[in-house]
Coordinates of C-alpha atoms in Angstrom, one line a residue:
Chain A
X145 CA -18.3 40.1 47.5
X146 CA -15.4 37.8 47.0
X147 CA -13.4 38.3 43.7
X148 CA -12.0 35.7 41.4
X149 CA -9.0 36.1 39.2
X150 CA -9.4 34.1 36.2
X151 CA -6.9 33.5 32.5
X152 CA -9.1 34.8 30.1
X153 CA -8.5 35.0 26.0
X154 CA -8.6 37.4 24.0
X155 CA -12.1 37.6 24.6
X156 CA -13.1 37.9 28.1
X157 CA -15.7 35.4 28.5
X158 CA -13.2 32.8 27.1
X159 CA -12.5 30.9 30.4
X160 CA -9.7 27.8 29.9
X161 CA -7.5 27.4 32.6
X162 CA -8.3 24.1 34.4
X163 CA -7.2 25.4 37.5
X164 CA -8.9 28.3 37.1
X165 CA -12.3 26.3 36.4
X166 CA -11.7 24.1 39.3
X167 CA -12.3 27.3 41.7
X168 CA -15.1 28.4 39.7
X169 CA -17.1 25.4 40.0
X170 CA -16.0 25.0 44.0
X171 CA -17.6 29.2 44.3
X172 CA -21.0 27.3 42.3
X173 CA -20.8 24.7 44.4
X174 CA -21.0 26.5 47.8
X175 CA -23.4 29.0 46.3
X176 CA -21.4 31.5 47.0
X177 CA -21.3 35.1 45.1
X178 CA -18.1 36.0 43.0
X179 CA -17.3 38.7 40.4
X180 CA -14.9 37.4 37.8
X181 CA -11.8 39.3 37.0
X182 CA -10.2 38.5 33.6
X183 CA -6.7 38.4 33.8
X184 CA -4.4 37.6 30.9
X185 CA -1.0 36.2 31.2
X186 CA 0.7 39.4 30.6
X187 CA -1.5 41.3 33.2
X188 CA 0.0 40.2 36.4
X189 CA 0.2 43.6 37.9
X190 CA -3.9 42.7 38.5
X191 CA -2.8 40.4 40.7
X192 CA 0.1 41.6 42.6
X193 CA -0.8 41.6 45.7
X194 CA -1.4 38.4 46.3
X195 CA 2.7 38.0 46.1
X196 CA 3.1 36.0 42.8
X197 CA 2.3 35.8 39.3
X198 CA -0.5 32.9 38.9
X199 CA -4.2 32.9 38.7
X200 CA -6.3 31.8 39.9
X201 CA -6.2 34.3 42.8
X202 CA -9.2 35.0 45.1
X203 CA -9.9 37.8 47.6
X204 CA -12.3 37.1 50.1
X205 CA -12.6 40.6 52.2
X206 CA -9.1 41.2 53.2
X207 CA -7.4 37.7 52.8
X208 CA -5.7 37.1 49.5
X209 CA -5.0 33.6 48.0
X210 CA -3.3 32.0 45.1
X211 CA -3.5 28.1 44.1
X212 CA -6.4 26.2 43.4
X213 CA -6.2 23.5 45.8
X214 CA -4.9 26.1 48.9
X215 CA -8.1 28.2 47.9
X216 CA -10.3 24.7 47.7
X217 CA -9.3 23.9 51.1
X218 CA -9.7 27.9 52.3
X219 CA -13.4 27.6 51.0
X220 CA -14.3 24.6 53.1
X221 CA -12.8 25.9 56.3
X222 CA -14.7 29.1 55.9
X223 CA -18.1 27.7 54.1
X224 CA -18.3 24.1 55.8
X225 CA -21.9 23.2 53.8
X226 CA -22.1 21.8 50.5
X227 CA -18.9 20.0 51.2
X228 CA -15.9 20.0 48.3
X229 CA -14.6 17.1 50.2
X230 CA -17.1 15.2 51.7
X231 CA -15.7 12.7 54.0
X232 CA -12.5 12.1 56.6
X233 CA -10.6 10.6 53.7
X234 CA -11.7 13.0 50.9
X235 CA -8.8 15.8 51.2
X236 CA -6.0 13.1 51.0
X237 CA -7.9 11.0 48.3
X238 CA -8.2 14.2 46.7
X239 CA -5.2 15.2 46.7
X240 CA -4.4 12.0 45.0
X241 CA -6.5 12.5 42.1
X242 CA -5.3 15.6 41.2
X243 CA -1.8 14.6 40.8
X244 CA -2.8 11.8 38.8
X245 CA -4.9 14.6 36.7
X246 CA -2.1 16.8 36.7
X247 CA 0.6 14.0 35.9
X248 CA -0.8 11.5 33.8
X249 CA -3.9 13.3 32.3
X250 CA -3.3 16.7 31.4
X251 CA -0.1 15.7 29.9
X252 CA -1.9 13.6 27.4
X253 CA -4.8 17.0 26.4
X254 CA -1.6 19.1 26.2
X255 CA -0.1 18.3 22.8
X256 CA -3.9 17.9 21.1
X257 CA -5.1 21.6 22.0
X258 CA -1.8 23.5 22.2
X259 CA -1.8 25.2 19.2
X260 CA -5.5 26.1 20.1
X261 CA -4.6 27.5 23.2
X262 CA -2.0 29.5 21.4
X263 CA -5.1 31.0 18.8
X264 CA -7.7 31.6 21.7
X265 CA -4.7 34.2 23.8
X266 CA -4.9 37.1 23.8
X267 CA -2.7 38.8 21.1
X268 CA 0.0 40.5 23.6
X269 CA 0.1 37.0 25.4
X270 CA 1.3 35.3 22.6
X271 CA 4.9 36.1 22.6
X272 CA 5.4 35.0 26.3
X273 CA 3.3 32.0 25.5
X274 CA 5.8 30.8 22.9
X275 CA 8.7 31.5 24.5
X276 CA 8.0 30.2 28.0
X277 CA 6.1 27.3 26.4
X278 CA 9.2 26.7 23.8
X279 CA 11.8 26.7 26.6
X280 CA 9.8 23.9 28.7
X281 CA 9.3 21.7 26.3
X282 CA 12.3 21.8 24.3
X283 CA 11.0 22.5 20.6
X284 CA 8.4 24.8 18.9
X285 CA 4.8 24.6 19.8
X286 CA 3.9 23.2 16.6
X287 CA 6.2 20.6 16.4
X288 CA 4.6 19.3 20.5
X289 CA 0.9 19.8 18.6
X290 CA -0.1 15.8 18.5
X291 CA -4.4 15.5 17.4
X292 CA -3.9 12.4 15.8
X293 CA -6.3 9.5 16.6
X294 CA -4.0 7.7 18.7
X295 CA -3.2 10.4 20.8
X296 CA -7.0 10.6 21.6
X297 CA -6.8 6.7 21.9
X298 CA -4.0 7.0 24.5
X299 CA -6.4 9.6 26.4
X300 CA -9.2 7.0 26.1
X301 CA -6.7 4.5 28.0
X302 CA -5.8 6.4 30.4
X303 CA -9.4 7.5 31.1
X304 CA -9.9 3.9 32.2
X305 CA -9.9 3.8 36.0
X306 CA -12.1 6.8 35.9
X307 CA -14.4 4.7 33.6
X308 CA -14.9 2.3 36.0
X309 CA -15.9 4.4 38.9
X310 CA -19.1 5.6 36.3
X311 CA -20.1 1.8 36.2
X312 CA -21.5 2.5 39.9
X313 CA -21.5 6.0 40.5
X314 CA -23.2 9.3 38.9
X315 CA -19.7 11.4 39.8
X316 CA -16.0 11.1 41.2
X317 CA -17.5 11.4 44.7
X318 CA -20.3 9.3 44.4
X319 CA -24.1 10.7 44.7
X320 CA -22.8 14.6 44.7
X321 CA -20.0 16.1 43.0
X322 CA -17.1 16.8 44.8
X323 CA -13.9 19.2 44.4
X324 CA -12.2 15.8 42.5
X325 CA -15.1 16.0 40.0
X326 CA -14.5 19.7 39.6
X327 CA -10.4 18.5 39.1
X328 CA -11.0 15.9 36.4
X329 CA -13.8 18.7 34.7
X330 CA -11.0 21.2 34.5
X331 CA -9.2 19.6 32.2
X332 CA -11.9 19.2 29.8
X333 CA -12.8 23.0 29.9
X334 CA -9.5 23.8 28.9
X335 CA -10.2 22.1 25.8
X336 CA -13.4 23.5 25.5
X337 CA -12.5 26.4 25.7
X338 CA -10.0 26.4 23.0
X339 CA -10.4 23.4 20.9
X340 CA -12.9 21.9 17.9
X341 CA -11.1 18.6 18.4
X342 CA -14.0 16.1 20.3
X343 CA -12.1 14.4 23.4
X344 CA -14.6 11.7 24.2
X345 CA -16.8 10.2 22.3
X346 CA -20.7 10.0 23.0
X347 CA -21.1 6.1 24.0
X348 CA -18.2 6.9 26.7
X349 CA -19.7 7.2 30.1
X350 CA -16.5 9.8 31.0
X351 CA -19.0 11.7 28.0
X352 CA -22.0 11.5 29.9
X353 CA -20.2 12.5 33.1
X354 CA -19.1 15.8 31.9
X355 CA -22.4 16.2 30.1
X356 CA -23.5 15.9 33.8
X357 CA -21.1 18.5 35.1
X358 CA -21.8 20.8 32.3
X359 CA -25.6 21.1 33.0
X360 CA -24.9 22.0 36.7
X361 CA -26.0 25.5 38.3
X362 CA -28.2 26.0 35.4
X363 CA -25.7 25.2 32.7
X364 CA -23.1 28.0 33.9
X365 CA -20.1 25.8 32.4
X366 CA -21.9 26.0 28.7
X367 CA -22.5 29.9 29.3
X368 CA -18.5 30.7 28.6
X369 CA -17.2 30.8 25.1
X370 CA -16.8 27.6 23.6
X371 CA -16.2 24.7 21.4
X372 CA -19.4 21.9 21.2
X373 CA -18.1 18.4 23.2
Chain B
X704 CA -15.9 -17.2 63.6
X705 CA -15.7 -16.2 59.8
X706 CA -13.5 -18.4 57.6
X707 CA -10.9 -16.7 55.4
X708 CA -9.7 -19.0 52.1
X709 CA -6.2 -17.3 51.1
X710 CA -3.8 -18.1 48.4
X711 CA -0.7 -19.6 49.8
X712 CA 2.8 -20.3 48.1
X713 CA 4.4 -23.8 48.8
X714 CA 4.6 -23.0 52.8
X715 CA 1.3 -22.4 54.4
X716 CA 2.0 -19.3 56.0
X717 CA 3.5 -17.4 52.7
X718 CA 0.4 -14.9 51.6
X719 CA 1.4 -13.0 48.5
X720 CA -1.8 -12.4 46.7
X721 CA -2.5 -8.7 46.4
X722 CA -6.5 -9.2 47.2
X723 CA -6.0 -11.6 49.6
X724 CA -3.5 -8.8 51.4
X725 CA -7.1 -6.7 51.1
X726 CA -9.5 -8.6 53.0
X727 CA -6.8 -9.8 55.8
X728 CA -6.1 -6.1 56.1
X729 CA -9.6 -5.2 56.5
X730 CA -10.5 -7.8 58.8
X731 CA -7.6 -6.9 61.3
X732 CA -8.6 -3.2 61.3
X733 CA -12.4 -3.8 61.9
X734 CA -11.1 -6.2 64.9
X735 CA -13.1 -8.9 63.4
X736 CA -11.9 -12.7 64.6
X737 CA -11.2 -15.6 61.7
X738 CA -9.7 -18.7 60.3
X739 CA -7.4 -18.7 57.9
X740 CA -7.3 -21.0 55.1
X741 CA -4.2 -21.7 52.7
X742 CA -5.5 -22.5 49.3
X743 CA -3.3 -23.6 46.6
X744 CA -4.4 -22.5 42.9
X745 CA -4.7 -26.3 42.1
X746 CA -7.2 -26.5 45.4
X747 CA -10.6 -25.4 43.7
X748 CA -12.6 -27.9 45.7
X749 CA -12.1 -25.9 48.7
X750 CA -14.0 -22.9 47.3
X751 CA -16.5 -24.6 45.0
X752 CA -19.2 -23.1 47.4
X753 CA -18.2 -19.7 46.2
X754 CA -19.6 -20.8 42.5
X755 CA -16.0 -19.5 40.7
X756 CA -12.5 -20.0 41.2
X757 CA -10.8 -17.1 42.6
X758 CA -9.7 -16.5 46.3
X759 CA -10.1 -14.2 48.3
X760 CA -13.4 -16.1 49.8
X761 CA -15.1 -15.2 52.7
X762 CA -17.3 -17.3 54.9
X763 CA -19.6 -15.7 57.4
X764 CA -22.1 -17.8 59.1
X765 CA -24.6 -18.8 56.2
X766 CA -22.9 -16.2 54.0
X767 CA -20.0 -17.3 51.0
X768 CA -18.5 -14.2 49.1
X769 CA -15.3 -13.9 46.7
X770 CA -14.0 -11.0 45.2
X771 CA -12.2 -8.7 47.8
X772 CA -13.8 -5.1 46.7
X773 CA -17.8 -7.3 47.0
X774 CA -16.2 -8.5 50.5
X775 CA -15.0 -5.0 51.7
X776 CA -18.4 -3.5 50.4
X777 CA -19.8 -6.6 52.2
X778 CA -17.9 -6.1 56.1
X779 CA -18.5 -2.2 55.8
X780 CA -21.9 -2.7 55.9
X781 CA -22.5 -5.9 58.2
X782 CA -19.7 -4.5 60.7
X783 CA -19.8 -0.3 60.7
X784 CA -17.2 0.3 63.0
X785 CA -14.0 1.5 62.1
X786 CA -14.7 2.4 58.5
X787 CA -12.8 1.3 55.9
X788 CA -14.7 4.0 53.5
X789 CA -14.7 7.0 56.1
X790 CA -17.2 9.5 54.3
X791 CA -19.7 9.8 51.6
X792 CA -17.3 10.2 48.9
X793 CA -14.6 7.6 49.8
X794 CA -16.1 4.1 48.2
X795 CA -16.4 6.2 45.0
X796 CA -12.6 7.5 45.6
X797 CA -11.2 4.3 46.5
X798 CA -12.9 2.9 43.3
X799 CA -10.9 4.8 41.6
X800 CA -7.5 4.1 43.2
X801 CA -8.6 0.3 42.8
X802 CA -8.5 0.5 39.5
X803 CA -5.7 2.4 39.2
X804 CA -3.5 0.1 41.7
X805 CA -4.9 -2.6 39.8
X806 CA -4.4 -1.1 35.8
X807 CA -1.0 0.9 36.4
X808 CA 0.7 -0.6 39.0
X809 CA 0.6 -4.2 39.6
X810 CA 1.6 -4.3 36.1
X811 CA 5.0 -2.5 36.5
X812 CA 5.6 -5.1 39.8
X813 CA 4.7 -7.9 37.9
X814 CA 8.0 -8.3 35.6
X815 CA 10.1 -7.7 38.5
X816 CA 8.3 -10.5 40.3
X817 CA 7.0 -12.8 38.0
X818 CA 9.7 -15.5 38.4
X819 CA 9.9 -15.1 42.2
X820 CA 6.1 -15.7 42.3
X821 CA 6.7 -19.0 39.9
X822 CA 9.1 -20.2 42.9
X823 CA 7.7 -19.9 45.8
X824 CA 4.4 -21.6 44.5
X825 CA 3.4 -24.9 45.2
X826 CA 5.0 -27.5 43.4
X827 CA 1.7 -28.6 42.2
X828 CA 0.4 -25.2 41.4
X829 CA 3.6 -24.5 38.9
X830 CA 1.9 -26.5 35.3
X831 CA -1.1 -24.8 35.9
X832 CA 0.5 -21.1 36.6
X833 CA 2.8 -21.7 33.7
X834 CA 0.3 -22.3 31.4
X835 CA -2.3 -19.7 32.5
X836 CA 0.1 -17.2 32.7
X837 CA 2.3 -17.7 29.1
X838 CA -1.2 -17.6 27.7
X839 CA -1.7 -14.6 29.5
X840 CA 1.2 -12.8 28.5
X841 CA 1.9 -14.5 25.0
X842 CA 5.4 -15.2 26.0
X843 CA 7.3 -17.9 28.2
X844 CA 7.5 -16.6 31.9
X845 CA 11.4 -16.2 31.8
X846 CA 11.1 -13.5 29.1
X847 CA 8.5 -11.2 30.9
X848 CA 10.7 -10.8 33.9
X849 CA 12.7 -7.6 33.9
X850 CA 14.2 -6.3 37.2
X851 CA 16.1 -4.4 35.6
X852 CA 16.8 -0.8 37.1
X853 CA 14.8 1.4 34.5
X854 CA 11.4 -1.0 35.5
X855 CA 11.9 0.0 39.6
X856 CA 12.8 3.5 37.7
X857 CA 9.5 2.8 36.1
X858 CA 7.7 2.3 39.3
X859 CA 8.9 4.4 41.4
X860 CA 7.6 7.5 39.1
X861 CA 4.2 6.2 38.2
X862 CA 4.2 6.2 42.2
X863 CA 3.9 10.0 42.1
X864 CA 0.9 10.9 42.8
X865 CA 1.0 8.4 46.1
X866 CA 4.0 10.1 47.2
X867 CA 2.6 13.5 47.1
X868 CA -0.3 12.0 49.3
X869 CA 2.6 11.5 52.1
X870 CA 3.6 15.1 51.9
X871 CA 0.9 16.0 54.0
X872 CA -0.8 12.9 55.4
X873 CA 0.3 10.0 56.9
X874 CA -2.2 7.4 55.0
X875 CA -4.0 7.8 51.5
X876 CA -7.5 7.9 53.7
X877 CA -5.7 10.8 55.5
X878 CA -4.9 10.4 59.7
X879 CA -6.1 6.7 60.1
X880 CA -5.6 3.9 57.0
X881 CA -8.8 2.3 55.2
X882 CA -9.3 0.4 52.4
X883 CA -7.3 2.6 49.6
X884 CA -4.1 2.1 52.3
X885 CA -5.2 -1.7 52.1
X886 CA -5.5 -2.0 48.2
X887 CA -2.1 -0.5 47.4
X888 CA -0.4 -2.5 50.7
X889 CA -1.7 -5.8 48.8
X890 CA 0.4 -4.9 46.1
X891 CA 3.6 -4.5 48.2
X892 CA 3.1 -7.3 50.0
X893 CA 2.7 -9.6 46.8
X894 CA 6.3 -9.0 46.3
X895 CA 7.6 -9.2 49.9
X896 CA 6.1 -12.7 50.2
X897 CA 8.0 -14.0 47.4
X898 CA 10.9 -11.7 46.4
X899 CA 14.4 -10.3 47.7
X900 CA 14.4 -7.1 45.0
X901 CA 14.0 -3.8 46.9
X902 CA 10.8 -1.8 45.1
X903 CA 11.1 1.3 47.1
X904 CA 14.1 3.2 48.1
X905 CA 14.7 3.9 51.9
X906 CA 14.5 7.7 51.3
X907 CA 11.1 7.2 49.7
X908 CA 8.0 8.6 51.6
X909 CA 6.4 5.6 50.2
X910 CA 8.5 3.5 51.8
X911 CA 7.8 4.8 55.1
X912 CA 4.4 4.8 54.4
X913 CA 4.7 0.8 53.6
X914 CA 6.9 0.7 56.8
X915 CA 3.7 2.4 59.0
X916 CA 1.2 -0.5 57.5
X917 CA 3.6 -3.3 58.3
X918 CA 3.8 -2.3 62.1
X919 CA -0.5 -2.4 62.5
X920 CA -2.0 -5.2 64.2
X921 CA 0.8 -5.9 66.2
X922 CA 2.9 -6.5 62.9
X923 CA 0.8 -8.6 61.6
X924 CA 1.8 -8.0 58.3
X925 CA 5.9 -8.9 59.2
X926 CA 4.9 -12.6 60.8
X927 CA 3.9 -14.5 57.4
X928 CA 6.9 -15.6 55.0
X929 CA 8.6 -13.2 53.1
X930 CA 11.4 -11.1 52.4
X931 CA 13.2 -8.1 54.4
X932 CA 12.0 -4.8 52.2

């Protein structure tokens, strides 16, 4: 059985890394079987072999991988059914997406949940949090925390192209969901995972497309520790 | 043959409206055969059959259509060869990019452009622009230009996510162009037709992508009016 090497909290079924939950909902997708490894951000000697000091990391029989969108593309080489990018245009548009989620989206979650994160680690992760956290952004973690309503509103903005797609389609890839669905969903479990503060509100199709996502293989994304959305 | 009603600048053969760029795009890569039709802004008569007042509009046999993601939707279907959507996810994924080409992007080139535009319209188009447009903006046309350095600073980093597309593929649909290639070409060649300021840098992957769409069709692209980019 394959295993997947997940950031976990101080408790272990508190799952928040988006890149993390983009290769847990591509394992789902394929049906394929996993066991779940939690890993903190202190415990990198777990993952060692695979040559560096990120999860996720997944071993599939003698081949180990790091970064989500290597191990995407791994998964639909090996497992061609249930397609993560369905389509000859689907890796590069893809691959789009998620630098527009990494860039322009996460960016804006970041400074709402970041003292959250910082609660939910696990206690012996908390120094290296701070201090690698502090040095990249250039001030104390409090002073980058922003959950003021127009930070959400600025969220809601930028949210707007991916609005627009729900006018005409269930998901990011159309009928299905695809691997950019499982990008965009990412960033919401990170707040889940960590936060009380809502992202969305109800009347907000994005809502109701994550309320999708969240249901799928029989709710597992709910079955994780959690905030309610 | 199909009939093609385009918005054209004082000469006939200067094209600079980014959904124009779309359809003519499309039409050329599904080999399909038409007529091409300048229509000034002030020329509403000559698309009154379309029920509104915006061109693109497309005439095929019986059939009248405007609005250039209707008329891609509309030649993808009538005419499947050479997709412009290749696979099951892409209409949904080039949604998307649409909209964010259409909310992000054409907004930072507009400033830079504005006044260009206003000059190489037809002398009987300029009240009519003016007005629409200061209405539009809530400010006289002179004061929302800015080609200033930070605003093609501006653009060239909200172009991330395009240029890390290029890193791996030569088009945004992957190995061949299609309609996403098409959408953000439209918005490159609404400044060459009009304007002499340099949007991309030479070094930019983007820019050689925007070199590789020029040189389809023969260099279709290069042979109406415009500017050397």
């Amino acid at each position: 059985m394959m295993k997947l090497y997940e950031l976990a909290g101080q408790q272990d079924n508190n799952l928040f890394s988006p890149y993390c939950w983009r290769i847990r909902m591509a394992l789902a997708h394929k049906g394929l079987d996993a066991s779940y490894i939690p890993c903190r951000f202190t415990e990198k000697e777990l993952i060692r072999e695979s040559g560096q000091k990120l999860v996720p990391v997944l071993q599939d029989g003698e081949k180990i991988m790091h970064d989500s969108w290597g191990i995407a593309r791994y998964l639909e080489e090996t497992y061609p059914e249930n397609p993560l990018f369905p389509g000859k245009s689907a890796v590069a548009q893809t691959l789009f997406f998620r630098h527009w989620v990494e860039g322009t989206l996460q960016p804006l979650i970041l400074p709402v949940i970041i003292m959250d994160i910082f609660n939910h680690i696990h206690e012996k992760d908390r120094d290296y949090f701070r201090i690698t956290r502090e040095k990249r952004f250039g001030m104390p973690l409090e002073q980058r925390e922003d959950k003021s309503p127009e930070q959400i509103e600025r969220l809601a903005t930028a949210l707007s192209p991916v609005r627009a797609v729900f006018a005409d389609n269930d998901f990011l890839c159309g009928t299905q969901p695809g691997f950019a669905d499982y990008i965009l969903f990412g960033a919401f479990q990170w707040a889940r995972g960590v936060s009380e503060t809502k992202l969305l509100d109800q009347s907000d199709p994005v809502f109701q497309w994550r309320d999708r996502l969240l249901q799928l293989f029989d709710g597992m994304p709910l079955k994780t520790a959690g905030y309610p959305v």
